């Protein structure tokens, strides 16, 4: 078995690594099994009537079969740690020339996946435990697999999509945190027997309740036509797998591509180093920008989904939650429906509008272009938004507006289209009203950023001064 020649980790089967190993074992075993009993019988029978040449040929054949069986046992032992063959004897029985030639593209535990040699020293690379427990791939092999996988995906007109769980696709709370106003939810729990028909689940073994974000099932179905999708959560693996079962009960969308904090290479950070996709073809949906400090160019920031009261409290909101209001996001106009339109636009532009070579295209550049269309043509002046003495162009709202395609200025002139303020009584706010310019609250920019569309200005009025 060689990862260097046959890639088990490609766009349609990265979750089937174990099945690939089984197929490899069957293939190797089929080479040796037809004559294996004959070889063993021959080895154990009286060979005194054989000629020296015949004995040499028999010995050679026996050794060949032994080596084949050893290779099978090597991988079987990796699959089953309780196997009877010891690591030490495996190492001694493997062919030395194979050891010398092997580049050790990866390992299971301390054993090379190609030659079976025990690797005593740290060989570098990255662990892909979510694909197969104990699997570690070397950097060169990762590059090769990504390149191969990329070609397969591009032929299918697909890109990669990495999806956060909490506050992006769903919201969970511990049962102990359910408020009195939320207790009515217990009468609305959906069955775990067929989760595809439900959206609110009580998971007794986790002592949690989970609400799937409205439109999530249609979102996953539509997105899967354009992307190979991963789940990537900062929750632990047990939680990640249970949420994956709720979202994808038939394993149609993610298969084994479920990454948890247990798989990450950096504490409190997410990274594409454990995603088998090239960075120039990966989009990320997440509600937390700080989790992706190395990959902001790939990130589409999601508006947080706060269904439960505990979620609101976690982020310091003193308002009632959606569950307490007995309400929810809109299926048609909610966050997931909005971002699906953006994903469709990016996918179309990447495959159908760009003219450069397909292999050279970069989805991060496409994302930047699409984002800059949102507030294109708007010229914004801020007033009473930033703290005194704060350098305006370093503020996140200023940067956000520019990323959305707006021009930001400190000075008023006739070309200004919007004044952004929290106080309608400032000099610049009064100028906007007098000159029939848009006077909007800062949330207008944030809404455009989350919904990827310029929002009606009248929906974001600015408060009149208190002494008005």
Tab-separated table of C-alpha atoms in Angstrom:
chain	number	residue	atom	x	y	z
A	1	UNK	CA	0.000	0.000	0.000
A	2	UNK	CA	1.373	3.376	-0.958
A	3	UNK	CA	-0.037	6.793	-0.404
A	4	UNK	CA	2.680	7.960	-2.730
A	5	UNK	CA	1.070	6.236	-5.711
A	6	UNK	CA	-2.616	5.783	-4.845
A	7	UNK	CA	-4.417	8.570	-3.057
A	8	UNK	CA	-7.091	7.346	-0.648
A	9	UNK	CA	-7.913	10.898	0.325
A	10	UNK	CA	-9.683	12.479	-2.621
A	11	UNK	CA	-12.724	14.650	-3.025
A	12	UNK	CA	-15.295	11.907	-2.836
A	13	UNK	CA	-13.734	9.551	-0.324
A	14	UNK	CA	-11.615	11.269	2.272
A	15	UNK	CA	-13.940	9.785	4.869
A	16	UNK	CA	-13.391	6.268	3.564
A	17	UNK	CA	-9.768	5.858	4.545
A	18	UNK	CA	-10.492	2.690	6.505
A	19	UNK	CA	-12.349	1.236	3.522
A	20	UNK	CA	-9.365	2.068	1.357
A	21	UNK	CA	-7.093	0.181	3.732
A	22	UNK	CA	-9.430	-2.792	3.625
A	23	UNK	CA	-9.376	-2.750	-0.167
A	24	UNK	CA	-5.585	-2.609	-0.132
A	25	UNK	CA	-5.460	-5.562	2.230
A	26	UNK	CA	-7.805	-7.559	-0.002
A	27	UNK	CA	-5.628	-6.744	-2.967
A	28	UNK	CA	-2.430	-7.803	-1.221
A	29	UNK	CA	-4.040	-10.896	0.254
A	30	UNK	CA	-5.373	-12.007	-3.130
A	31	UNK	CA	-1.804	-12.101	-4.434
A	32	UNK	CA	-0.784	-14.588	-1.799
A	33	UNK	CA	-3.893	-16.487	-0.757
A	34	UNK	CA	-4.305	-18.944	-3.702
A	35	UNK	CA	-0.988	-20.676	-3.019
A	36	UNK	CA	-0.559	-19.807	0.624
A	37	UNK	CA	-1.696	-23.217	1.950
A	38	UNK	CA	0.375	-24.994	-0.690
A	39	UNK	CA	3.416	-22.971	0.287
A	40	UNK	CA	2.895	-23.743	3.946
A	41	UNK	CA	2.378	-27.444	3.190
A	42	UNK	CA	5.457	-27.480	1.036
A	43	UNK	CA	7.457	-25.732	3.723
A	44	UNK	CA	6.388	-28.293	6.327
A	45	UNK	CA	6.702	-31.437	4.149
A	46	UNK	CA	9.736	-33.652	3.580
A	47	UNK	CA	11.811	-32.078	0.808
A	48	UNK	CA	14.599	-34.651	0.697
A	49	UNK	CA	13.669	-35.643	-2.864
A	50	UNK	CA	14.060	-32.102	-4.176
A	51	UNK	CA	17.078	-30.905	-6.072
A	52	UNK	CA	19.221	-28.039	-4.718
A	53	UNK	CA	17.835	-25.691	-7.411
A	54	UNK	CA	14.268	-26.697	-6.639
A	55	UNK	CA	14.916	-26.154	-2.947
A	56	UNK	CA	16.315	-22.696	-3.663
A	57	UNK	CA	13.258	-21.812	-5.777
A	58	UNK	CA	10.951	-23.123	-3.067
A	59	UNK	CA	12.790	-21.143	-0.410
A	60	UNK	CA	12.532	-18.012	-2.563
A	61	UNK	CA	8.826	-18.499	-3.082
A	62	UNK	CA	8.281	-19.162	0.623
A	63	UNK	CA	10.196	-15.996	1.524
A	64	UNK	CA	8.168	-14.001	-1.012
A	65	UNK	CA	4.903	-15.235	0.465
A	66	UNK	CA	6.147	-14.568	4.000
A	67	UNK	CA	6.980	-10.973	3.097
A	68	UNK	CA	3.541	-10.467	1.579
A	69	UNK	CA	1.876	-11.864	4.665
A	70	UNK	CA	4.040	-9.628	6.814
A	71	UNK	CA	2.898	-6.536	4.939
A	72	UNK	CA	-0.724	-7.564	5.410
A	73	UNK	CA	-0.103	-8.162	9.122
A	74	UNK	CA	1.580	-4.767	9.374
A	75	UNK	CA	-1.519	-2.880	8.278
A	76	UNK	CA	-3.857	-5.259	10.113
A	77	UNK	CA	-1.882	-4.622	13.275
A	78	UNK	CA	-2.285	-0.891	12.759
A	79	UNK	CA	-6.016	-1.374	12.290
A	80	UNK	CA	-6.227	-3.698	15.326
A	81	UNK	CA	-3.808	-2.797	18.160
A	82	UNK	CA	-4.710	-6.109	19.805
A	83	UNK	CA	-3.266	-8.088	16.900
A	84	UNK	CA	-0.840	-10.858	17.763
A	85	UNK	CA	2.056	-9.663	15.628
A	86	UNK	CA	4.454	-7.515	17.642
A	87	UNK	CA	5.915	-4.271	16.320
A	88	UNK	CA	9.395	-5.566	16.949
A	89	UNK	CA	8.995	-8.707	14.844
A	90	UNK	CA	7.321	-6.727	12.078
A	91	UNK	CA	10.253	-4.380	11.903
A	92	UNK	CA	12.696	-7.282	11.701
A	93	UNK	CA	10.724	-9.102	9.010
A	94	UNK	CA	10.239	-6.175	6.617
A	95	UNK	CA	12.518	-6.067	3.605
A	96	UNK	CA	15.515	-3.858	4.331
A	97	UNK	CA	15.741	-2.525	0.793
A	98	UNK	CA	12.154	-1.231	1.096
A	99	UNK	CA	13.143	0.591	4.272
A	100	UNK	CA	16.113	2.214	2.634
A	101	UNK	CA	14.116	3.394	-0.390
A	102	UNK	CA	10.971	4.504	1.459
A	103	UNK	CA	10.441	8.243	1.945
A	104	UNK	CA	7.906	7.541	4.748
A	105	UNK	CA	5.066	9.707	3.374
A	106	UNK	CA	3.001	9.125	6.486
A	107	UNK	CA	2.479	6.935	9.511
A	108	UNK	CA	0.003	5.218	11.777
A	109	UNK	CA	1.313	5.802	15.253
A	110	UNK	CA	5.044	5.158	14.878
A	111	UNK	CA	4.772	2.917	11.815
A	112	UNK	CA	5.278	4.024	8.212
A	113	UNK	CA	2.120	3.496	6.139
A	114	UNK	CA	4.215	2.544	3.101
A	115	UNK	CA	6.939	0.173	4.318
A	116	UNK	CA	5.859	-0.634	7.866
A	117	UNK	CA	9.144	0.537	9.389
A	118	UNK	CA	9.032	1.800	12.953
A	119	UNK	CA	9.814	5.534	12.968
A	120	UNK	CA	11.602	6.371	16.178
A	121	UNK	CA	12.121	10.082	15.556
A	122	UNK	CA	9.658	12.866	14.916
A	123	UNK	CA	9.095	12.959	11.161
A	124	UNK	CA	7.159	16.213	10.918
A	125	UNK	CA	3.890	16.622	9.097
A	126	UNK	CA	0.352	16.895	10.420
A	127	UNK	CA	-1.948	14.437	12.199
A	128	UNK	CA	-5.274	13.747	10.457
A	129	UNK	CA	-6.973	11.825	13.231
A	130	UNK	CA	-10.456	12.724	12.014
A	131	UNK	CA	-9.788	10.805	8.770
A	132	UNK	CA	-8.316	7.787	10.513
A	133	UNK	CA	-7.153	7.426	14.095
A	134	UNK	CA	-3.366	7.716	14.355
A	135	UNK	CA	-2.876	8.855	10.751
A	136	UNK	CA	-0.063	11.354	10.264
A	137	UNK	CA	0.987	12.635	6.837
A	138	UNK	CA	4.283	14.227	5.895
A	139	UNK	CA	4.325	17.729	4.424
A	140	UNK	CA	5.264	16.558	0.931
A	141	UNK	CA	2.474	13.988	0.940
A	142	UNK	CA	-0.032	16.611	2.095
A	143	UNK	CA	0.979	18.862	-0.796
A	144	UNK	CA	0.629	15.984	-3.238
A	145	UNK	CA	-2.762	14.929	-1.908
A	146	UNK	CA	-4.073	18.498	-1.988
A	147	UNK	CA	-2.911	18.944	-5.557
A	148	UNK	CA	-4.556	15.692	-6.637
A	149	UNK	CA	-7.732	16.443	-4.702
A	150	UNK	CA	-7.904	19.923	-6.198
A	151	UNK	CA	-7.796	18.573	-9.736
A	152	UNK	CA	-10.572	16.100	-8.947
A	153	UNK	CA	-12.759	18.797	-7.441
A	154	UNK	CA	-12.224	21.323	-10.211
A	155	UNK	CA	-13.293	18.726	-12.763
A	156	UNK	CA	-16.552	18.486	-10.796
A	157	UNK	CA	-16.832	22.314	-10.664
A	158	UNK	CA	-16.547	22.245	-6.892
A	159	UNK	CA	-14.608	24.192	-4.251
A	160	UNK	CA	-14.141	23.582	-0.498
A	161	UNK	CA	-16.392	24.955	2.242
A	162	UNK	CA	-15.441	24.797	5.941
A	163	UNK	CA	-18.408	25.277	8.273
A	164	UNK	CA	-18.427	26.225	11.928
A	165	UNK	CA	-21.143	24.664	14.105
A	166	UNK	CA	-22.136	26.810	17.090
A	167	UNK	CA	-23.865	30.091	16.243
A	168	UNK	CA	-23.348	29.367	12.529
A	169	UNK	CA	-25.363	26.221	11.725
A	170	UNK	CA	-27.018	25.681	15.109
A	171	UNK	CA	-27.246	26.754	18.734
A	172	UNK	CA	-26.907	24.504	21.786
A	173	UNK	CA	-27.461	24.978	25.490
A	174	UNK	CA	-27.029	22.829	28.557
A	175	UNK	CA	-30.307	21.616	30.025
A	176	UNK	CA	-29.424	23.206	33.370
A	177	UNK	CA	-29.376	26.610	31.650
A	178	UNK	CA	-32.902	26.424	30.231
A	179	UNK	CA	-34.829	29.386	31.677
A	180	UNK	CA	-38.396	29.310	32.986
A	181	UNK	CA	-39.515	31.146	29.850
A	182	UNK	CA	-37.916	28.410	27.733
A	183	UNK	CA	-39.409	25.391	29.477
A	184	UNK	CA	-42.199	25.240	26.872
A	185	UNK	CA	-39.516	23.913	24.506
A	186	UNK	CA	-39.623	20.520	26.216
A	187	UNK	CA	-43.055	19.964	24.660
A	188	UNK	CA	-41.704	20.754	21.187
A	189	UNK	CA	-38.746	18.355	21.109
A	190	UNK	CA	-38.378	16.432	17.841
A	191	UNK	CA	-37.726	12.712	17.669
A	192	UNK	CA	-34.187	11.413	17.388
A	193	UNK	CA	-35.478	8.422	15.423
A	194	UNK	CA	-35.576	10.451	12.208
A	195	UNK	CA	-33.691	13.679	12.785
A	196	UNK	CA	-34.050	14.749	9.139
A	197	UNK	CA	-37.604	15.865	9.946
A	198	UNK	CA	-36.773	17.891	13.038
A	199	UNK	CA	-34.953	21.010	14.187
A	200	UNK	CA	-35.110	20.943	18.013
A	201	UNK	CA	-33.437	18.062	19.826
A	202	UNK	CA	-32.833	17.025	23.420
A	203	UNK	CA	-29.658	14.995	23.824
A	204	UNK	CA	-29.912	13.406	27.260
A	205	UNK	CA	-26.493	11.745	27.152
A	206	UNK	CA	-24.891	15.164	26.561
A	207	UNK	CA	-27.399	16.949	28.836
A	208	UNK	CA	-27.932	19.449	26.025
A	209	UNK	CA	-30.644	20.881	23.823
A	210	UNK	CA	-29.828	21.874	20.247
A	211	UNK	CA	-31.715	24.020	17.763
A	212	UNK	CA	-30.767	23.828	14.092
A	213	UNK	CA	-30.676	27.211	12.380
A	214	UNK	CA	-33.629	27.833	10.054
A	215	UNK	CA	-32.942	26.877	6.415
A	216	UNK	CA	-29.913	24.773	7.387
A	217	UNK	CA	-31.079	21.577	5.661
A	218	UNK	CA	-31.779	23.315	2.371
A	219	UNK	CA	-28.519	25.230	2.744
A	220	UNK	CA	-26.488	22.017	3.105
A	221	UNK	CA	-28.278	20.361	0.198
A	222	UNK	CA	-27.672	23.306	-2.136
A	223	UNK	CA	-24.125	24.007	-0.959
A	224	UNK	CA	-23.118	20.370	-1.427
A	225	UNK	CA	-23.670	20.763	-5.163
A	226	UNK	CA	-20.970	23.448	-5.274
A	227	UNK	CA	-18.592	22.497	-2.457
A	228	UNK	CA	-16.937	19.633	-0.659
A	229	UNK	CA	-17.835	20.479	2.911
A	230	UNK	CA	-16.069	20.148	6.258
A	231	UNK	CA	-17.343	20.749	9.784
A	232	UNK	CA	-14.787	22.537	11.975
A	233	UNK	CA	-15.738	23.294	15.563
A	234	UNK	CA	-13.987	24.318	18.744
A	235	UNK	CA	-16.200	21.812	20.557
A	236	UNK	CA	-14.812	18.421	21.521
A	237	UNK	CA	-15.012	15.420	19.201
A	238	UNK	CA	-17.970	13.731	20.920
A	239	UNK	CA	-20.053	16.896	20.560
A	240	UNK	CA	-18.928	17.452	16.967
A	241	UNK	CA	-19.943	13.940	15.918
A	242	UNK	CA	-23.382	14.215	17.542
A	243	UNK	CA	-24.048	17.542	15.821
A	244	UNK	CA	-22.925	16.042	12.514
A	245	UNK	CA	-25.498	13.265	12.976
A	246	UNK	CA	-28.250	15.844	13.436
A	247	UNK	CA	-27.195	17.860	10.400
A	248	UNK	CA	-26.231	14.982	8.142
A	249	UNK	CA	-27.948	11.771	9.320
A	250	UNK	CA	-27.299	9.966	6.031
A	251	UNK	CA	-23.655	11.083	5.799
A	252	UNK	CA	-24.327	12.749	2.461
A	253	UNK	CA	-22.475	15.988	3.061
A	254	UNK	CA	-19.552	15.572	5.462
A	255	UNK	CA	-18.838	11.867	5.790
A	256	UNK	CA	-15.718	11.762	8.024
A	257	UNK	CA	-14.757	15.395	7.383
A	258	UNK	CA	-15.666	16.463	10.919
A	259	UNK	CA	-12.888	18.376	12.674
A	260	UNK	CA	-12.980	19.243	16.373
A	261	UNK	CA	-10.675	21.076	18.753
A	262	UNK	CA	-9.048	17.705	19.467
A	263	UNK	CA	-7.695	17.704	15.901
A	264	UNK	CA	-6.288	21.241	15.792
A	265	UNK	CA	-2.600	22.045	15.776
A	266	UNK	CA	-2.914	25.365	17.663
A	267	UNK	CA	-4.715	26.046	20.916
A	268	UNK	CA	-7.783	28.290	20.576
A	269	UNK	CA	-7.157	28.643	16.841
A	270	UNK	CA	-8.514	27.027	13.714
A	271	UNK	CA	-6.287	26.400	10.730
A	272	UNK	CA	-6.484	25.033	7.206
A	273	UNK	CA	-3.373	22.937	7.812
A	274	UNK	CA	-5.623	20.004	8.746
A	275	UNK	CA	-7.983	20.485	5.796
A	276	UNK	CA	-7.035	18.545	2.673
A	277	UNK	CA	-7.871	21.421	0.398
A	278	UNK	CA	-5.659	24.075	-1.171
A	279	UNK	CA	-6.122	27.478	0.442
A	280	UNK	CA	-6.883	29.193	-2.862
A	281	UNK	CA	-10.029	27.042	-3.196
A	282	UNK	CA	-11.368	27.155	0.399
A	283	UNK	CA	-14.164	29.305	1.803
A	284	UNK	CA	-14.927	29.436	5.537
A	285	UNK	CA	-18.216	30.248	7.275
A	286	UNK	CA	-17.755	31.133	10.939
A	287	UNK	CA	-19.166	33.613	13.455
A	288	UNK	CA	-15.764	34.200	15.117
A	289	UNK	CA	-13.172	36.107	13.115
A	290	UNK	CA	-10.453	35.737	15.769
A	291	UNK	CA	-10.503	31.948	15.349
A	292	UNK	CA	-9.029	32.316	11.855
A	293	UNK	CA	-6.213	34.835	12.248
A	294	UNK	CA	-4.151	33.172	9.486
A	295	UNK	CA	-7.012	32.783	7.020
A	296	UNK	CA	-9.079	35.990	7.114
A	297	UNK	CA	-8.996	36.139	3.328
A	298	UNK	CA	-10.978	32.890	3.167
A	299	UNK	CA	-13.521	33.859	5.824
A	300	UNK	CA	-17.151	34.857	5.391
A	301	UNK	CA	-18.184	36.157	8.798
A	302	UNK	CA	-21.615	34.949	9.918
A	303	UNK	CA	-24.085	36.790	12.101
A	304	UNK	CA	-24.325	34.802	15.327
A	305	UNK	CA	-27.380	32.640	15.854
A	306	UNK	CA	-28.644	33.156	19.426
A	307	UNK	CA	-31.691	30.960	19.891
A	308	UNK	CA	-31.247	30.116	23.575
A	309	UNK	CA	-31.060	32.568	26.471
A	310	UNK	CA	-27.732	31.131	27.629
A	311	UNK	CA	-26.239	32.048	24.257
A	312	UNK	CA	-27.284	35.672	24.647
A	313	UNK	CA	-25.900	35.795	28.184
A	314	UNK	CA	-22.636	34.235	27.036
A	315	UNK	CA	-22.017	37.219	24.773
A	316	UNK	CA	-23.228	39.831	27.238
A	317	UNK	CA	-26.630	40.597	25.701
A	318	UNK	CA	-29.340	41.558	28.181
A	319	UNK	CA	-32.162	41.140	25.687
A	320	UNK	CA	-34.583	38.237	25.420
A	321	UNK	CA	-33.486	35.343	23.234
A	322	UNK	CA	-35.383	34.096	20.191
A	323	UNK	CA	-36.644	31.129	22.201
A	324	UNK	CA	-37.930	33.385	24.992
A	325	UNK	CA	-39.680	35.511	22.375
A	326	UNK	CA	-41.086	32.324	20.801
A	327	UNK	CA	-39.628	33.465	17.516
A	328	UNK	CA	-36.838	32.505	15.110
A	329	UNK	CA	-34.946	33.650	12.046
A	330	UNK	CA	-36.681	33.680	8.700
A	331	UNK	CA	-36.100	30.697	6.419
A	332	UNK	CA	-36.274	32.817	3.290
A	333	UNK	CA	-34.447	35.951	4.469
A	334	UNK	CA	-32.284	34.615	7.294
A	335	UNK	CA	-28.511	34.417	7.528
A	336	UNK	CA	-28.086	31.036	5.817
A	337	UNK	CA	-30.373	31.922	2.920
A	338	UNK	CA	-28.458	35.166	2.441
A	339	UNK	CA	-25.020	33.570	2.532
A	340	UNK	CA	-26.128	30.838	0.115
A	341	UNK	CA	-26.738	33.559	-2.483
A	342	UNK	CA	-23.220	34.832	-1.871
A	343	UNK	CA	-21.752	31.344	-2.245
A	344	UNK	CA	-23.612	30.859	-5.524
A	345	UNK	CA	-22.257	34.161	-6.810
A	346	UNK	CA	-18.686	33.321	-5.816
A	347	UNK	CA	-18.927	29.849	-7.334
A	348	UNK	CA	-20.335	31.231	-10.598
A	349	UNK	CA	-17.663	33.909	-10.841
A	350	UNK	CA	-14.851	31.449	-10.062
A	351	UNK	CA	-15.833	28.886	-12.692
A	352	UNK	CA	-17.739	30.852	-15.328
A	353	UNK	CA	-16.450	34.432	-15.354
A	354	UNK	CA	-12.716	34.314	-14.689
A	355	UNK	CA	-10.607	33.880	-17.806
A	356	UNK	CA	-7.257	32.803	-16.389
A	357	UNK	CA	-6.194	29.166	-16.113
A	358	UNK	CA	-8.485	27.226	-13.765
A	359	UNK	CA	-5.569	25.959	-11.662
A	360	UNK	CA	-4.356	29.537	-11.072
A	361	UNK	CA	-7.638	30.971	-9.838
A	362	UNK	CA	-7.950	32.065	-6.231
A	363	UNK	CA	-11.312	32.069	-4.465
A	364	UNK	CA	-9.972	34.638	-1.979
A	365	UNK	CA	-9.700	37.190	-4.785
A	366	UNK	CA	-13.220	36.382	-5.928
A	367	UNK	CA	-14.481	36.819	-2.367
A	368	UNK	CA	-12.808	40.210	-2.191
A	369	UNK	CA	-14.439	41.316	-5.463
A	370	UNK	CA	-17.907	40.172	-4.395
A	371	UNK	CA	-17.550	41.887	-1.013
A	372	UNK	CA	-16.532	45.186	-2.606
A	373	UNK	CA	-19.772	45.278	-4.592
A	374	UNK	CA	-21.938	45.531	-1.465
A	375	UNK	CA	-21.455	49.261	-0.732
A	376	UNK	CA	-19.932	50.272	-4.035
A	377	UNK	CA	-20.643	53.941	-4.808
A	378	UNK	CA	-21.164	54.930	-1.155
A	379	UNK	CA	-19.018	57.648	0.433
A	380	UNK	CA	-19.192	57.643	4.222
A	381	UNK	CA	-18.317	60.116	6.969
A	382	UNK	CA	-18.458	59.016	10.617
A	383	UNK	CA	-19.452	61.191	13.551
A	384	UNK	CA	-19.706	60.329	17.247
A	385	UNK	CA	-18.867	56.697	16.469
A	386	UNK	CA	-15.197	56.339	17.394
A	387	UNK	CA	-13.695	57.166	20.802
A	388	UNK	CA	-12.018	60.565	21.112
A	389	UNK	CA	-8.376	60.554	19.940
A	390	UNK	CA	-8.953	57.205	18.165
A	391	UNK	CA	-7.390	56.953	14.714
A	392	UNK	CA	-10.493	56.591	12.593
A	393	UNK	CA	-9.054	54.515	9.774
A	394	UNK	CA	-7.958	51.862	12.277
A	395	UNK	CA	-11.488	51.299	13.565
A	396	UNK	CA	-13.157	48.044	12.531
A	397	UNK	CA	-16.218	49.844	11.128
A	398	UNK	CA	-14.039	52.015	8.885
A	399	UNK	CA	-12.173	48.950	7.642
A	400	UNK	CA	-15.413	47.010	7.240
A	401	UNK	CA	-16.954	49.760	5.110
A	402	UNK	CA	-13.881	49.872	2.863
A	403	UNK	CA	-13.915	46.102	2.451
A	404	UNK	CA	-17.534	46.412	1.360
A	405	UNK	CA	-16.480	48.851	-1.353
A	406	UNK	CA	-17.374	52.180	0.293
A	407	UNK	CA	-15.083	55.186	0.371
A	408	UNK	CA	-14.513	56.581	3.876
A	409	UNK	CA	-13.644	60.215	4.569
A	410	UNK	CA	-13.100	62.523	7.546
A	411	UNK	CA	-14.399	65.571	5.711
A	412	UNK	CA	-17.810	66.588	4.420
A	413	UNK	CA	-18.346	67.507	0.792
A	414	UNK	CA	-21.075	67.163	-1.811
A	415	UNK	CA	-19.859	63.685	-2.837
A	416	UNK	CA	-20.649	62.213	0.605
A	417	UNK	CA	-23.671	59.900	0.447
A	418	UNK	CA	-23.921	58.684	4.066
A	419	UNK	CA	-23.185	60.064	7.505
A	420	UNK	CA	-22.887	57.291	10.088
A	421	UNK	CA	-23.642	58.360	13.639
A	422	UNK	CA	-25.179	57.359	16.963
A	423	UNK	CA	-26.369	60.915	17.638
A	424	UNK	CA	-28.519	62.996	15.310
A	425	UNK	CA	-27.520	66.166	17.165
A	426	UNK	CA	-23.896	66.397	15.971
A	427	UNK	CA	-22.867	69.029	13.450
A	428	UNK	CA	-22.209	66.412	10.745
A	429	UNK	CA	-25.527	64.687	11.447
A	430	UNK	CA	-27.401	67.977	11.054
A	431	UNK	CA	-25.471	68.639	7.831
A	432	UNK	CA	-26.637	65.268	6.479
A	433	UNK	CA	-30.288	66.041	7.231
A	434	UNK	CA	-30.028	69.557	5.798
A	435	UNK	CA	-28.378	68.352	2.573
A	436	UNK	CA	-30.666	65.316	2.207
A	437	UNK	CA	-27.904	62.787	2.726
A	438	UNK	CA	-28.475	59.433	4.384
A	439	UNK	CA	-28.043	59.563	8.175
A	440	UNK	CA	-27.707	55.987	9.452
A	441	UNK	CA	-26.771	54.104	12.592
A	442	UNK	CA	-23.473	52.097	12.563
A	443	UNK	CA	-25.555	48.907	12.499
A	444	UNK	CA	-26.321	49.741	8.856
A	445	UNK	CA	-22.731	48.855	7.949
A	446	UNK	CA	-22.751	45.720	10.105
A	447	UNK	CA	-26.013	44.538	8.536
A	448	UNK	CA	-24.593	45.021	5.047
A	449	UNK	CA	-21.519	43.053	6.087
A	450	UNK	CA	-23.517	40.078	7.379
A	451	UNK	CA	-26.173	40.059	4.672
A	452	UNK	CA	-23.832	40.943	1.787
A	453	UNK	CA	-26.337	43.469	0.513
A	454	UNK	CA	-26.944	47.181	0.989
A	455	UNK	CA	-29.792	47.515	3.458
A	456	UNK	CA	-32.639	50.054	3.394
A	457	UNK	CA	-31.321	53.123	5.181
A	458	UNK	CA	-34.718	53.879	6.767
A	459	UNK	CA	-34.397	50.684	8.810
A	460	UNK	CA	-31.392	52.106	10.682
A	461	UNK	CA	-32.446	55.503	12.063
A	462	UNK	CA	-30.236	57.567	14.359
A	463	UNK	CA	-31.508	58.543	17.801
A	464	UNK	CA	-32.459	62.158	18.304
A	465	UNK	CA	-30.476	63.996	21.008
A	466	UNK	CA	-31.904	63.518	24.538
A	467	UNK	CA	-32.613	67.228	25.042
A	468	UNK	CA	-34.382	67.499	21.710
